[in-house]
CSV table of N, CA and C in Angstrom, one decimal:
chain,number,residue,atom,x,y,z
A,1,UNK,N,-36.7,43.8,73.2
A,1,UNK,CA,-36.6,42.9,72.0
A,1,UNK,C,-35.3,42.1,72.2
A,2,UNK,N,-35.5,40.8,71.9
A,2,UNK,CA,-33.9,40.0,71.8
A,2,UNK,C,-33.5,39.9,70.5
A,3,UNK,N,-32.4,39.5,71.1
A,3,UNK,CA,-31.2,39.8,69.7
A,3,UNK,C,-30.5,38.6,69.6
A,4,UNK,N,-30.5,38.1,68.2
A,4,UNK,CA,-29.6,36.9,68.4
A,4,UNK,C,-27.9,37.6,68.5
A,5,UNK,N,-27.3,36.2,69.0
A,5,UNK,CA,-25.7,36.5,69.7
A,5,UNK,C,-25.0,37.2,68.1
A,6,UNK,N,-25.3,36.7,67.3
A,6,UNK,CA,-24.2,37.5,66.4
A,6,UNK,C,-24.7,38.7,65.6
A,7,UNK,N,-25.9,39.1,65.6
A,7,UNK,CA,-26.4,40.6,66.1
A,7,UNK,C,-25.6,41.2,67.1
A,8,UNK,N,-26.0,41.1,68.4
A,8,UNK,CA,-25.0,41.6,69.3
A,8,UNK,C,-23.3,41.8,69.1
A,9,UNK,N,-23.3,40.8,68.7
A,9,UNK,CA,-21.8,40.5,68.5
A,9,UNK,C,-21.0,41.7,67.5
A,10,UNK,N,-21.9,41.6,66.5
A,10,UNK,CA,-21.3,42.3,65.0
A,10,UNK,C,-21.6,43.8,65.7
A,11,UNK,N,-22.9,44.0,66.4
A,11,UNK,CA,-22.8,45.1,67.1
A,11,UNK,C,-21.6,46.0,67.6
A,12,UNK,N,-21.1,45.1,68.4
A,12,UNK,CA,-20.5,45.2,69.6
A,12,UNK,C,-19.1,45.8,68.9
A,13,UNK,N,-18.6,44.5,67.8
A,13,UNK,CA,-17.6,45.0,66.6
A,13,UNK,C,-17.7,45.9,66.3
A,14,UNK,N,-18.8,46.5,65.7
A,14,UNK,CA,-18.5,48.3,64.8
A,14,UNK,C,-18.7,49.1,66.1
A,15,UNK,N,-19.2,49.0,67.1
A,15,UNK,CA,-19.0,50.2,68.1
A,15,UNK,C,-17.4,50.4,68.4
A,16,UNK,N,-16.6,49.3,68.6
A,16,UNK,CA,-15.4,48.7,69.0
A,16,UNK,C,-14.5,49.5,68.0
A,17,UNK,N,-14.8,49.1,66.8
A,17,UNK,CA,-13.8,50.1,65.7
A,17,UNK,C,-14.4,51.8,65.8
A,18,UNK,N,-16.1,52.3,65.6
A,18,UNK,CA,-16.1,53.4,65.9
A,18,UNK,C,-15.3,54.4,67.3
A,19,UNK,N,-15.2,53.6,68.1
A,19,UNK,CA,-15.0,54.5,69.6
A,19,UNK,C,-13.4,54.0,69.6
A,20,UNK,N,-13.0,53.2,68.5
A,20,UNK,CA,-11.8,52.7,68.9
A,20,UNK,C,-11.5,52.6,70.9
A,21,UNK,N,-12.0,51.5,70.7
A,21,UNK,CA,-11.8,51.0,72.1
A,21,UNK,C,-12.0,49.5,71.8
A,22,UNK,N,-11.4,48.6,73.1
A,22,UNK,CA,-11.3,47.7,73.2
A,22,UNK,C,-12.4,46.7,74.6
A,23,UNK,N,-13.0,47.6,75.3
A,23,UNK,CA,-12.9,47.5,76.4
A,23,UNK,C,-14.7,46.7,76.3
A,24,UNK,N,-15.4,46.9,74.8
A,24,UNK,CA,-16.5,46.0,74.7
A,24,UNK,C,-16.5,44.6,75.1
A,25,UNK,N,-17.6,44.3,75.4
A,25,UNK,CA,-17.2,42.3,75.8
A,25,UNK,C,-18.3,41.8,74.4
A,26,UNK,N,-17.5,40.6,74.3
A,26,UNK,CA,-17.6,40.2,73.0
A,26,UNK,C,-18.8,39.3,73.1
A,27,UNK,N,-19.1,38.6,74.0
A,27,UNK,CA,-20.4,38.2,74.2
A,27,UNK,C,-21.4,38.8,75.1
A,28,UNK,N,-22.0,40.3,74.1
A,28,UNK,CA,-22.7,41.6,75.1
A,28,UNK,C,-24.2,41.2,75.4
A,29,UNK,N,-24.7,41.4,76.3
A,29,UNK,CA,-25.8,41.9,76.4
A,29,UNK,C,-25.7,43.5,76.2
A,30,UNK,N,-27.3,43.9,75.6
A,30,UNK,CA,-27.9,45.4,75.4
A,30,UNK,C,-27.3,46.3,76.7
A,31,UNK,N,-27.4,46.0,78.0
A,31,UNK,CA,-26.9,46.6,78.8
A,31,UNK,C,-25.4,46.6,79.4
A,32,UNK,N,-25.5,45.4,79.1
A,32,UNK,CA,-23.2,45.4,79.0
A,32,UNK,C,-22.8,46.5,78.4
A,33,UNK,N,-23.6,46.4,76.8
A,33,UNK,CA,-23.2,47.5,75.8
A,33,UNK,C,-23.1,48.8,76.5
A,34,UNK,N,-24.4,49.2,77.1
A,34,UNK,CA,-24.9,50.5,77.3
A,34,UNK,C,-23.7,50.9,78.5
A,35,UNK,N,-23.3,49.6,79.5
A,35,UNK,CA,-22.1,50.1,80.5
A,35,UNK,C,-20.6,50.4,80.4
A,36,UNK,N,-20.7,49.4,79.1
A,36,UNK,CA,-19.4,49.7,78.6
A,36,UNK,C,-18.9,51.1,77.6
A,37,UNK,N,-20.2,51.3,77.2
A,37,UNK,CA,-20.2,52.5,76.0
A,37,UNK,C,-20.3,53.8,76.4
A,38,UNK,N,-21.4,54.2,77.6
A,38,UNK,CA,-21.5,55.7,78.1
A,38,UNK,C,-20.4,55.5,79.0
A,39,UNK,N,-19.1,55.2,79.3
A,39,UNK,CA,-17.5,55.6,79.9
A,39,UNK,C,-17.1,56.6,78.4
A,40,UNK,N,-17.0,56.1,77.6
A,40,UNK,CA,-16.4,55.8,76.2
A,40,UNK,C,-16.9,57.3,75.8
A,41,UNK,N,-18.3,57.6,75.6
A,41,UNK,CA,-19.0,58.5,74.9
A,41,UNK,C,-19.1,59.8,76.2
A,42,UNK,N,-19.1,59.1,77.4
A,42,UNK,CA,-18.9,60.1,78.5
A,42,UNK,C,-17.4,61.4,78.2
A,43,UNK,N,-16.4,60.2,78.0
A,43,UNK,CA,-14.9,61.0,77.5
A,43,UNK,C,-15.0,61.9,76.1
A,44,UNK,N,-15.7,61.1,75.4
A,44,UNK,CA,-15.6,62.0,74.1
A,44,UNK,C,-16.3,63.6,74.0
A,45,UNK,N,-17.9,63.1,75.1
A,45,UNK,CA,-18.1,64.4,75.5
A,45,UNK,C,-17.7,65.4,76.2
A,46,UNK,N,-16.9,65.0,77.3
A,46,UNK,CA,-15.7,66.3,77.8
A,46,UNK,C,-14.5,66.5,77.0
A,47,UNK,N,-13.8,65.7,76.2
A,47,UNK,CA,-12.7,65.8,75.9
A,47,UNK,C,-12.7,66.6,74.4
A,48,UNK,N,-14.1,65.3,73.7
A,48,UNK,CA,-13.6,65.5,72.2
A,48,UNK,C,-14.9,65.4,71.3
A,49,UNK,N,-15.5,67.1,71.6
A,49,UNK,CA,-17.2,66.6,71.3
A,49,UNK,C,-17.3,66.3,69.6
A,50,UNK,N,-16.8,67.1,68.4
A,50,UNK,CA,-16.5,67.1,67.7
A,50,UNK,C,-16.0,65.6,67.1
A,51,UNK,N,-15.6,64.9,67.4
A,51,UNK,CA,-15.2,63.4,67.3
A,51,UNK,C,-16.2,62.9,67.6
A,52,UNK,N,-17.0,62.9,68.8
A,52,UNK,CA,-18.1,62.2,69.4
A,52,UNK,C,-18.9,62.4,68.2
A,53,UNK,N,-19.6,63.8,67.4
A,53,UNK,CA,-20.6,64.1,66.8
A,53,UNK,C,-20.0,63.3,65.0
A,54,UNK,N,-18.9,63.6,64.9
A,54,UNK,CA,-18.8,62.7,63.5
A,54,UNK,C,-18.6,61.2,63.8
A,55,UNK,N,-18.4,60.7,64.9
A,55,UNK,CA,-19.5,59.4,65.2
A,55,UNK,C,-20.3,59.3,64.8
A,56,UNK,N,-21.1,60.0,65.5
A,56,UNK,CA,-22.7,59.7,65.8
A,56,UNK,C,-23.3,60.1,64.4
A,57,UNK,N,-22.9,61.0,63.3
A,57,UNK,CA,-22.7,61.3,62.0
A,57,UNK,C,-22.6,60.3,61.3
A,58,UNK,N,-21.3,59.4,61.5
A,58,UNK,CA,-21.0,58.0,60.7
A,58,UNK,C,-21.8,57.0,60.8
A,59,UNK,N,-22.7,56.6,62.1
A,59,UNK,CA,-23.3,55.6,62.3
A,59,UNK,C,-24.8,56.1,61.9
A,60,UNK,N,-24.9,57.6,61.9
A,60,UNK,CA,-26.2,57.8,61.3
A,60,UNK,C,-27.1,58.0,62.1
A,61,UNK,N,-27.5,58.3,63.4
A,61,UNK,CA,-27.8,58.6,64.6
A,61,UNK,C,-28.5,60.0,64.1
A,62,UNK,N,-29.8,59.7,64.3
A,62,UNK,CA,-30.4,61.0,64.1
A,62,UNK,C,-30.1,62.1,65.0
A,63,UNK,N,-30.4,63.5,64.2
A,63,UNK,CA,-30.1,64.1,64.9
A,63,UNK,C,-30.9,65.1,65.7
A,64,UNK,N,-32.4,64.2,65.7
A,64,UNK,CA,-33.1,65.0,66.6
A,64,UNK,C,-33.0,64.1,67.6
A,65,UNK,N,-32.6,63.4,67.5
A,65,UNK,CA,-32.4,62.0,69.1
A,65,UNK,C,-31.2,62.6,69.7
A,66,UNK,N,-30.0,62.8,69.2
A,66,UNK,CA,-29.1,63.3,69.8
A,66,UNK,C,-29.3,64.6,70.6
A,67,UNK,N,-29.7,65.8,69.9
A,67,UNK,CA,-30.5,66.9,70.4
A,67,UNK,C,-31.1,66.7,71.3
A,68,UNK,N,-32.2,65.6,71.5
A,68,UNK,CA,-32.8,65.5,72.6
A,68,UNK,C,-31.9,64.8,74.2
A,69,UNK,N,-31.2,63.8,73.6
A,69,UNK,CA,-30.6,63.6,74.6
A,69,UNK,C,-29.3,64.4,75.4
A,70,UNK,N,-29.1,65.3,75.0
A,70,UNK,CA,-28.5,66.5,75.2
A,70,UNK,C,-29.0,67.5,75.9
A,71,UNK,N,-30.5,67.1,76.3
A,71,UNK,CA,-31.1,67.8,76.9
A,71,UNK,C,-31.3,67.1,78.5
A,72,UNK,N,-30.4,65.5,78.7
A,72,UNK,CA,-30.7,65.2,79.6
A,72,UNK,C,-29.8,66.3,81.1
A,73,UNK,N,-30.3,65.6,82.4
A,73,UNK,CA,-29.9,67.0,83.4
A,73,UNK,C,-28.4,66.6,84.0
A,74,UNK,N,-27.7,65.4,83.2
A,74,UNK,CA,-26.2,65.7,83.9
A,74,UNK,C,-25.2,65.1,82.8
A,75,UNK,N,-24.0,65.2,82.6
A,75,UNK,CA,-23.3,65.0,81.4
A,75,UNK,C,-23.5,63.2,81.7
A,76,UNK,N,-23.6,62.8,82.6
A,76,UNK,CA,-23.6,60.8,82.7
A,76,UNK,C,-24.7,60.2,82.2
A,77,UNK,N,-26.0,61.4,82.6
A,77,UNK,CA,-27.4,61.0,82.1
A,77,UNK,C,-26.9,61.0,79.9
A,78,UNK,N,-26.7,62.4,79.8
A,78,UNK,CA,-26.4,62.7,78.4
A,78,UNK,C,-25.6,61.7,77.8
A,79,UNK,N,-24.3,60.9,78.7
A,79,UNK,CA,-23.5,59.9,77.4
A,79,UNK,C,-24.6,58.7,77.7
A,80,UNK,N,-25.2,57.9,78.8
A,80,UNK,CA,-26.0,56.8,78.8
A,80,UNK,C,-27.1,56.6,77.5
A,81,UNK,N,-27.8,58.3,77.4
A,81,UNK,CA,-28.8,58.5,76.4
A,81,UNK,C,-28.4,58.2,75.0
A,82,UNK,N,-26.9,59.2,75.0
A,82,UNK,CA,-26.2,58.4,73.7
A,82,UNK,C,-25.8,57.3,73.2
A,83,UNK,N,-25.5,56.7,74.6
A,83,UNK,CA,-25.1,55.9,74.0
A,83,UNK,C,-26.4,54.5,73.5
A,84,UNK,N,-27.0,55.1,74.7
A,84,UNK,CA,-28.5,54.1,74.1
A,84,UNK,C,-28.7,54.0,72.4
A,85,UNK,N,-28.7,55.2,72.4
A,85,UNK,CA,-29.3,55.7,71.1
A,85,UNK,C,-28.5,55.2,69.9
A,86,UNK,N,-27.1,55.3,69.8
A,86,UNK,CA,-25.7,54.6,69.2
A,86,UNK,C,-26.1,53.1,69.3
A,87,UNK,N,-26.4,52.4,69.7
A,87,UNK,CA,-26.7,51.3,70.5
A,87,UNK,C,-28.1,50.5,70.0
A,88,UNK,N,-28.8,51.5,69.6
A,88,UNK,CA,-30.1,51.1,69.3
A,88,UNK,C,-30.2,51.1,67.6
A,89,UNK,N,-29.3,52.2,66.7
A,89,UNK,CA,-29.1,52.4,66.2
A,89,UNK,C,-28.4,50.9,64.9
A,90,UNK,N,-26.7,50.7,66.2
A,90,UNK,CA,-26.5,49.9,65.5
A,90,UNK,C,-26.8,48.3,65.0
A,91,UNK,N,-27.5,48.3,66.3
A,91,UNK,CA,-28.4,47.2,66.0
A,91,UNK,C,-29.3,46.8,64.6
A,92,UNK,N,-30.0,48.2,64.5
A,92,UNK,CA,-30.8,48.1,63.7
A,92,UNK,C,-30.0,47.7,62.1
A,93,UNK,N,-28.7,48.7,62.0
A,93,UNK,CA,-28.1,47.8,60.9
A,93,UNK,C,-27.6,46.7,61.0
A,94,UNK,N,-26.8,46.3,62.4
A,94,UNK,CA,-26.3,44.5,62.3
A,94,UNK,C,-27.5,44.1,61.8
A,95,UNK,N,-28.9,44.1,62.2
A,95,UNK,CA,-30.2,43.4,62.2
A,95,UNK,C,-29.8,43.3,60.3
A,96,UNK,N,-30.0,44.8,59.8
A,96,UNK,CA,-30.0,44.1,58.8
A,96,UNK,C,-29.3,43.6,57.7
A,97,UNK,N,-27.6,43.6,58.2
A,97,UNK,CA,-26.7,43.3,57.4
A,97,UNK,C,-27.0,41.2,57.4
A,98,UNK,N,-27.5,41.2,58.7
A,98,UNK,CA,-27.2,39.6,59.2
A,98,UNK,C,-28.8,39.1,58.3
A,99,UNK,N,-29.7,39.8,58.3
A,99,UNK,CA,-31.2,39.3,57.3
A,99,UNK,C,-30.7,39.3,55.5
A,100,UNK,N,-30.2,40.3,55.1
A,100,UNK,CA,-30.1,40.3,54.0
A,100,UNK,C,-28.6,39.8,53.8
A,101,UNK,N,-27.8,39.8,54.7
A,101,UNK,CA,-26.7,39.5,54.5
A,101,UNK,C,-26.6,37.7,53.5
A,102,UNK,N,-27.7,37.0,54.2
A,102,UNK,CA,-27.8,35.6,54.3
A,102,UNK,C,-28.3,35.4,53.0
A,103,UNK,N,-28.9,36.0,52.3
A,103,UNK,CA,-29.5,35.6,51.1
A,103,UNK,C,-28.4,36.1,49.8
């Protein structure tokens, strides 16, 4: 699915404040996102799982999706999945802060 730029964009923004990191690019593609984000979600998983999960808590990330990608077979596979999922997620609200936002 495409996404207009300021979907991505606003995206890009709340991952940026969630993971407090800087290291997003401001004009993302879906997979920029996904390269720049499983580093990010990689560390929180060895370092700071608990942080990671009231993330993924705050943005609302189901939690049978997370569960499952927890099931993938190496901790790189497991942050990529997350972060997909984080990723797929926030979309779905930029989508609809920027639809209803307008009216």
């Amino acid at each position: 699915m495409e996404y207009a730029f300021i979907v991505l964009a606003g995206t890009a923004q709340h991952l940026q404040r969630y993971f407090e990191t800087d290291n997003l690019p401001h004009a993302p593609t879906i997979a920029q996102l996904e390269q720049t984000l499983a580093p990010a979600v990689l560390h929180l998983l060895r370092h700071d799982l608990n942080r990671l999960l009231n993330i993924l808590y705050r943005i609302d990330v189901e939690e049978r999706q997370v569960k499952q990608a927890m099931l993938a077979p190496t901790e790189e596979d497991v942050a990529l999945q997350i972060a997909r999922i984080t990723i797929k997620r926030e979309l779905q609200k930029a989508q609809t802060r920027f639809i209803y936002g307008a009216n």
